[in-house]
Short mmCIF file of C-alpha atoms in Angstrom, two decimals:
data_model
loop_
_atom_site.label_atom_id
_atom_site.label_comp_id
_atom_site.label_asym_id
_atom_site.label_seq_id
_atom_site.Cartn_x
_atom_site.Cartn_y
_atom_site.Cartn_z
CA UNK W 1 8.42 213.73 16.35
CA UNK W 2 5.99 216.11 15.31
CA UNK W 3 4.35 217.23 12.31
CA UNK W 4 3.55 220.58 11.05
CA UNK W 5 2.14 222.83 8.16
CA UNK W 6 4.47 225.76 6.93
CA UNK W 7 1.77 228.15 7.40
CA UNK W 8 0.41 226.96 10.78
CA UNK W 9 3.51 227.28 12.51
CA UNK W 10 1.76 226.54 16.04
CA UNK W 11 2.99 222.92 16.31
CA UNK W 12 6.67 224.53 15.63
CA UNK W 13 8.02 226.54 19.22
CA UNK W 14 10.09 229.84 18.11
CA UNK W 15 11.66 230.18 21.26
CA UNK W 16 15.10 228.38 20.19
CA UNK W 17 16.95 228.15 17.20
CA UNK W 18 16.71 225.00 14.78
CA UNK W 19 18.63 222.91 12.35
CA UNK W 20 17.34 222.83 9.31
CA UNK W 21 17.00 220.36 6.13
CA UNK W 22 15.10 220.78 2.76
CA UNK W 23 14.32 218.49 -0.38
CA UNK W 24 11.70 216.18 -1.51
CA UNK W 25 12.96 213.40 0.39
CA UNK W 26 11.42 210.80 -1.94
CA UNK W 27 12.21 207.47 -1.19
CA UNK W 28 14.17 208.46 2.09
CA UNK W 29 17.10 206.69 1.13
CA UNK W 30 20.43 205.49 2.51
CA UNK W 31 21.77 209.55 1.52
CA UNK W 32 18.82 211.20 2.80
CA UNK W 33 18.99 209.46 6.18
CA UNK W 34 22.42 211.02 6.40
CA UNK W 35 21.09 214.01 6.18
CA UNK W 36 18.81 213.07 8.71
CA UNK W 37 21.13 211.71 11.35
CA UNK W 38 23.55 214.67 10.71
CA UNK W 39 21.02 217.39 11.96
CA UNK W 40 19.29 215.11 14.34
CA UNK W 41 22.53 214.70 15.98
CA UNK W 42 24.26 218.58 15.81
CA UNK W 43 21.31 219.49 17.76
CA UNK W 44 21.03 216.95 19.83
CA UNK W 45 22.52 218.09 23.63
CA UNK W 46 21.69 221.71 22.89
CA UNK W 47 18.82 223.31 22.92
CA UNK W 48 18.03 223.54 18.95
CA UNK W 49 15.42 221.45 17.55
CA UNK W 50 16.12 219.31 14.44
CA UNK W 51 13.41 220.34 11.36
CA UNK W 52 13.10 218.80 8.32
CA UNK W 53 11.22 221.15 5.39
CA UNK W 54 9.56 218.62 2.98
CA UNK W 55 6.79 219.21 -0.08
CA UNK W 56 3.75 218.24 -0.89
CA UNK W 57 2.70 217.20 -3.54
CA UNK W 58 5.85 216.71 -5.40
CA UNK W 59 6.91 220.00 -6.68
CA UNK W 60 7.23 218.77 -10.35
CA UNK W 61 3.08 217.96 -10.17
CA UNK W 62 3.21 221.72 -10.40
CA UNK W 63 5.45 223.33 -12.40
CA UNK W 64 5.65 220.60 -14.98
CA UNK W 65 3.05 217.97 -14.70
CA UNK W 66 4.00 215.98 -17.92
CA UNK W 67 7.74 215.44 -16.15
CA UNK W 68 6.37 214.75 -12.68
CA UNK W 69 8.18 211.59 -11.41
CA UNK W 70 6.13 208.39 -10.11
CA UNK W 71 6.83 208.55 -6.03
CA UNK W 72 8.78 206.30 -4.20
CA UNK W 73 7.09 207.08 -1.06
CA UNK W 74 4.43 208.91 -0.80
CA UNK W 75 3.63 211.70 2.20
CA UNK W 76 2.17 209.20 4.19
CA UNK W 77 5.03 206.84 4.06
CA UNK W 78 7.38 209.87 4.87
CA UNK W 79 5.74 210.84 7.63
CA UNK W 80 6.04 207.24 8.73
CA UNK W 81 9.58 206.99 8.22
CA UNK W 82 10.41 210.42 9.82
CA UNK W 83 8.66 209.45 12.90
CA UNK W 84 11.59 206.83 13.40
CA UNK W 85 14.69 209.40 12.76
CA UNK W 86 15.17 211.37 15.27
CA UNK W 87 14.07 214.39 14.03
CA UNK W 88 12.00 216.36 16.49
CA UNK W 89 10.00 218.12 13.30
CA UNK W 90 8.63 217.24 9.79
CA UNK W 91 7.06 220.47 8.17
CA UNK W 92 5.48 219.44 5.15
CA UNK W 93 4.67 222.28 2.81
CA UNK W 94 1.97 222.34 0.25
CA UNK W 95 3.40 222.86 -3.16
CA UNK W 96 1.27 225.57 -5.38
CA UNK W 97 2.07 228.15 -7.62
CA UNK W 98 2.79 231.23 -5.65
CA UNK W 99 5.06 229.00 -3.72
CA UNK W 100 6.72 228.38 -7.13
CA UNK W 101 7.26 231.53 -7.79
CA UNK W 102 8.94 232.89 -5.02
CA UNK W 103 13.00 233.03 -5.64
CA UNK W 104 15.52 231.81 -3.35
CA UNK W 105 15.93 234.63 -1.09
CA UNK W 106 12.32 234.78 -0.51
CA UNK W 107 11.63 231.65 0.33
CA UNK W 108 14.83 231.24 2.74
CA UNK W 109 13.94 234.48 4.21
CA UNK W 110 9.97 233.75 5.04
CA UNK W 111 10.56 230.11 5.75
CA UNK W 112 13.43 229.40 6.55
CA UNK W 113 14.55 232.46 9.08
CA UNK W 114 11.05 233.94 9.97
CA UNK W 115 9.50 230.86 10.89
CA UNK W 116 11.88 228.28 11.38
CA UNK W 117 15.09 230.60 13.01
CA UNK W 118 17.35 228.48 10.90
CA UNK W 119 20.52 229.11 12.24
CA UNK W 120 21.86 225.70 10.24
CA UNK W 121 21.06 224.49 6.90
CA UNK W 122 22.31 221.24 6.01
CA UNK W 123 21.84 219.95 2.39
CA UNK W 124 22.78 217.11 -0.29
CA UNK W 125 25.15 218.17 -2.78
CA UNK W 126 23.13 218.66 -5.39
CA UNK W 127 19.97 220.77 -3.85
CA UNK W 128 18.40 223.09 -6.00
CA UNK W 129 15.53 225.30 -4.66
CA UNK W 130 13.49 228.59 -5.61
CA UNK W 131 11.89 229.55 -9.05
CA UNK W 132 12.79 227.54 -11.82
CA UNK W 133 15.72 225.91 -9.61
CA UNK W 134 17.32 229.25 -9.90
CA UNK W 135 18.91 228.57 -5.96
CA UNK W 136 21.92 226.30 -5.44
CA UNK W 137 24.67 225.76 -2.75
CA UNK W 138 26.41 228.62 -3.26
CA UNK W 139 22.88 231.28 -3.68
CA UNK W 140 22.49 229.44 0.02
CA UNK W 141 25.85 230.45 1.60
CA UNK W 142 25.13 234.12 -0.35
CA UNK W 143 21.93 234.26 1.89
CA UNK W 144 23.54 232.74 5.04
CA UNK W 145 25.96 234.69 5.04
CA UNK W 146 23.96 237.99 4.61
CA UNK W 147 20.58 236.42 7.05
CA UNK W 148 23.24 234.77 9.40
CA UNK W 149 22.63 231.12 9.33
CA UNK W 150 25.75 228.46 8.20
CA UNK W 151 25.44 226.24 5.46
CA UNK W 152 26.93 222.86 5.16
CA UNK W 153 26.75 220.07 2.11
CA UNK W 154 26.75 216.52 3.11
CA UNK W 155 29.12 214.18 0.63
CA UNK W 156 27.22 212.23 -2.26
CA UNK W 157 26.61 208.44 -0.52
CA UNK W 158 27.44 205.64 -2.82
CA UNK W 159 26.28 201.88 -3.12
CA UNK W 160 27.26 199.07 -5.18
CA UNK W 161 29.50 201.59 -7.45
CA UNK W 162 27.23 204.54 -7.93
CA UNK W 163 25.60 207.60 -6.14
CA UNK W 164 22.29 207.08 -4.41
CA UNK W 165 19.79 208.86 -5.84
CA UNK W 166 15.87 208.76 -6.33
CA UNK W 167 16.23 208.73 -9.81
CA UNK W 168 18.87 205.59 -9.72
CA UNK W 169 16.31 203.98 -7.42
CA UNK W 170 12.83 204.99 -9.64
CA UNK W 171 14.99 203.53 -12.47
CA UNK W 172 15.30 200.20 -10.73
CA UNK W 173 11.65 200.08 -9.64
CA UNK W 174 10.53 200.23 -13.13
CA UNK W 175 12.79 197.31 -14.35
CA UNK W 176 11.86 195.48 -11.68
CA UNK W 177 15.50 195.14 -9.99
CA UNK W 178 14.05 195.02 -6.45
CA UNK W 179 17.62 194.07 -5.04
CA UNK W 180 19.50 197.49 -6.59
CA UNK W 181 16.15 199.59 -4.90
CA UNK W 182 16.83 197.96 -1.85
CA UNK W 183 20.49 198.72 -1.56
CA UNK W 184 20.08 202.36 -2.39
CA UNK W 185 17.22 202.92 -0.49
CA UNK W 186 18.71 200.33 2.60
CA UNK W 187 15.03 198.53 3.23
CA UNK W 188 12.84 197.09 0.75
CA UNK W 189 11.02 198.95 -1.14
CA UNK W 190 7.07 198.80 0.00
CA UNK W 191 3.56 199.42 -1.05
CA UNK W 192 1.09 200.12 0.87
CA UNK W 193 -3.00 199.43 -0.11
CA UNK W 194 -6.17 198.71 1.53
CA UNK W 195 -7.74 195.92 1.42
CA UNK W 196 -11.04 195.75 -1.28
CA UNK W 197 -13.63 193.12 -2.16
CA UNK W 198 -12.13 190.78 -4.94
CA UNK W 199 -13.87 187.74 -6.82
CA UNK W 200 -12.67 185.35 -4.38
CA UNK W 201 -11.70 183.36 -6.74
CA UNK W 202 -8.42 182.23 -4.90
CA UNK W 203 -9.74 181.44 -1.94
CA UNK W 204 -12.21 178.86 -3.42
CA UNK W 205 -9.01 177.14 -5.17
CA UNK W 206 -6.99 177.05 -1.82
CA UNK W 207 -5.34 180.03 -2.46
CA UNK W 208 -6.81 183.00 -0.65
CA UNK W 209 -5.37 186.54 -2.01
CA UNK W 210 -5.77 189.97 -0.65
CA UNK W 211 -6.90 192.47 -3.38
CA UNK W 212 -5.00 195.65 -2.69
CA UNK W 213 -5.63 199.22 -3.63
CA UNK W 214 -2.83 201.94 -4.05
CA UNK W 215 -4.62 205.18 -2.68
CA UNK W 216 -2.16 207.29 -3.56
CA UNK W 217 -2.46 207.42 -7.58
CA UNK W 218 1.03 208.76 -7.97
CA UNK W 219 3.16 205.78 -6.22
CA UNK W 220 5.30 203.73 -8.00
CA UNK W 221 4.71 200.31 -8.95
CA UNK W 222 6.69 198.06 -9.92
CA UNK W 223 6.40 196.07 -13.32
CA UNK W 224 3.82 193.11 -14.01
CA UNK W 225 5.34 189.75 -12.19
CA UNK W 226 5.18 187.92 -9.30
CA UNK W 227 6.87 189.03 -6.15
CA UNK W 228 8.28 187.57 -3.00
CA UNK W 229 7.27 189.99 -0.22
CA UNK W 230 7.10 190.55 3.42
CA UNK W 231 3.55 191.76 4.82
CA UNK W 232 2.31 193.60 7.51
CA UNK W 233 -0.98 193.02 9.13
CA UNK W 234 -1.43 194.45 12.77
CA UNK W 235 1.90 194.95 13.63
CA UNK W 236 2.91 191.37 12.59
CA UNK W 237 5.01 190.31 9.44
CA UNK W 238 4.05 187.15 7.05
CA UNK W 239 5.78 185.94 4.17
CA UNK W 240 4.15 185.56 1.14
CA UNK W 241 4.05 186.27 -2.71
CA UNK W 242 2.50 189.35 -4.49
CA UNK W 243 1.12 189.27 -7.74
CA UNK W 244 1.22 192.56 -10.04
CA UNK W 245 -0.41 193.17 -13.65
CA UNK W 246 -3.32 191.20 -15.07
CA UNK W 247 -4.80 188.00 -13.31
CA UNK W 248 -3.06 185.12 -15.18
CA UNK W 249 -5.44 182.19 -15.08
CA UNK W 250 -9.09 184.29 -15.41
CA UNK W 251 -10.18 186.69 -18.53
CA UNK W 252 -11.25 189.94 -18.48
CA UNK W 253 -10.09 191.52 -15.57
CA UNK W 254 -7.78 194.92 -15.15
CA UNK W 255 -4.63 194.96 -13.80
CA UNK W 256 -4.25 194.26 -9.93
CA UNK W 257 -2.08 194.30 -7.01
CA UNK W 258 -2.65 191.14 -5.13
CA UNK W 259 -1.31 189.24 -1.98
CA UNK W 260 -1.29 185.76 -0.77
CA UNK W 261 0.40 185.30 2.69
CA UNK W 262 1.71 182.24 3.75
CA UNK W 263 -0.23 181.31 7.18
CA UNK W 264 -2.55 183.87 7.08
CA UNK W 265 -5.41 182.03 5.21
CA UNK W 266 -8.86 183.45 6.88
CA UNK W 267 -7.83 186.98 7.73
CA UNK W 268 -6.72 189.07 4.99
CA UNK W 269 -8.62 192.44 5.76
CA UNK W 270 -6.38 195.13 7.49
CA UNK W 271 -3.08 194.61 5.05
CA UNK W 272 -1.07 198.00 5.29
CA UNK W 273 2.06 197.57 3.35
CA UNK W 274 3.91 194.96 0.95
CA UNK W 275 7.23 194.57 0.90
CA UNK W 276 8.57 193.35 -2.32
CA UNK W 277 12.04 191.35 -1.93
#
């Protein structure tokens, strides 16, 4: 799969048509990836590529900081995940306020049909695009049906008697229901950090930790507690437990992220992502 910027369209070929997807994506949950594998397969066999139009950053961070949502996954993780769908494109599009501006038929026009040559659009049921949300399902068919392209709405997906959704799933995270974010999302939800000096304190009382830091200031964390987890450290998994909020035992420190993995005692540099369980 490849990636691409919506305004260096080299990486993109315009020699065929595509089929296209558009939303935020966060969390790239269980109804997202049937989004994913519902384009990814119409154009498999032919000779349309399968594109998926993403944002960045989150288009809230924009047009209304104060309501921006904490991310589920943030553009690195997405790119991550969209590398193992299928899709033959991810274009992710930088976010800013002319792109705010522009109204549905503008957007679907320049983006969509200029530089895409959408000639399918497949949606979730509730996608809203354009200035102020102003574009829905039915402005989409409008435009289809006037720029030629067909539009179809994939059915709401439902777990454990609701509708997946990012915000069911952000909801979760914050409470700390790890089990509910994993059904909706159908993996455990992950952080990833770097690896940063600590106090070492741990290590000299048999219990080596790795102190992790969350680049991305917008992820979502979960609350303070102590976490089973699954991490990854060159490609290979260890079991261990994950400690979020203040240090319990020592005084005056800020709130942390760390990790102590189970058979993994000297080498704790490298950690990409925690899995909490």
């Amino acid at each position: 799969m490849n990636h691409s910027g919506w305004l260096d369209k080299s990486g993109i070929p315009d020699d065929v048509g595509s089929i296209v997807t558009v939303g935020t994506f966060d969390g790239v949950h269980r109804g997202h990836w049937t989004i994913l594998r519902e384009i990814s397969q119409r154009a498999h066999g032919t000779d349309r590529r399968s594109v998926l139009v993403t944002f960045d950053p989150h288009p809230l961070r924009v047009v209304r900081p104060g309501s921006a949502p904490r991310l589920l996954t943030t553009s690195m993780e997405k790119k991550e995940i969209f590398a193992e769908s299928g899709l033959d494109y991810a274009v992710f599009i930088t976010f800013n306020e002319m792109l705010s501006r522009y109204p549905p038929r503008r957007f679907v026009k320049e983006i969509l049909v200029d530089r895409l040559h959408v000639e399918e659009l497949v949606i979730g049921h509730d996608h809203g695009f354009g200035r102020d949300r102003s574009g829905n399902v039915d402005t989409l068919r409008e435009i289809g049906a006037e720029l030629g392209f067909l539009v179809d709405v994939v059915a709401p997906v439902e777990a454990g008697g609701g509708v997946v959704s990012s915000s069911r799933i952000r909801a979760a995270v914050e409470a700390g229901q790890m089990d509910e974010a994993e059904l909706c999302l159908g993996r455990p939800y992950s952080i990833r950090g770097i690896v940063v000096c600590g106090e070492e304190r741990g290590r000299k009382l048999g219990f080596p930790t790795a102190n992790l830091s969350v680049p991305d200031q917008d992820k979502l964390i979960p609350p303070p507690g102590i976490y089973a987890v699954q991490g990854r450290v060159q490609d290979r998994t260890y079991s261990g437990a994950l400690h979020l909020g203040p240090r319990p035992t020592f005084e005056g420190f800020s709130p942390s992220i760390e990790v102590h993995l189970l058979r993994l005692l000297d080498f704790l540099t490298g950690v990409k992502r925690v899995d909490p369980l």
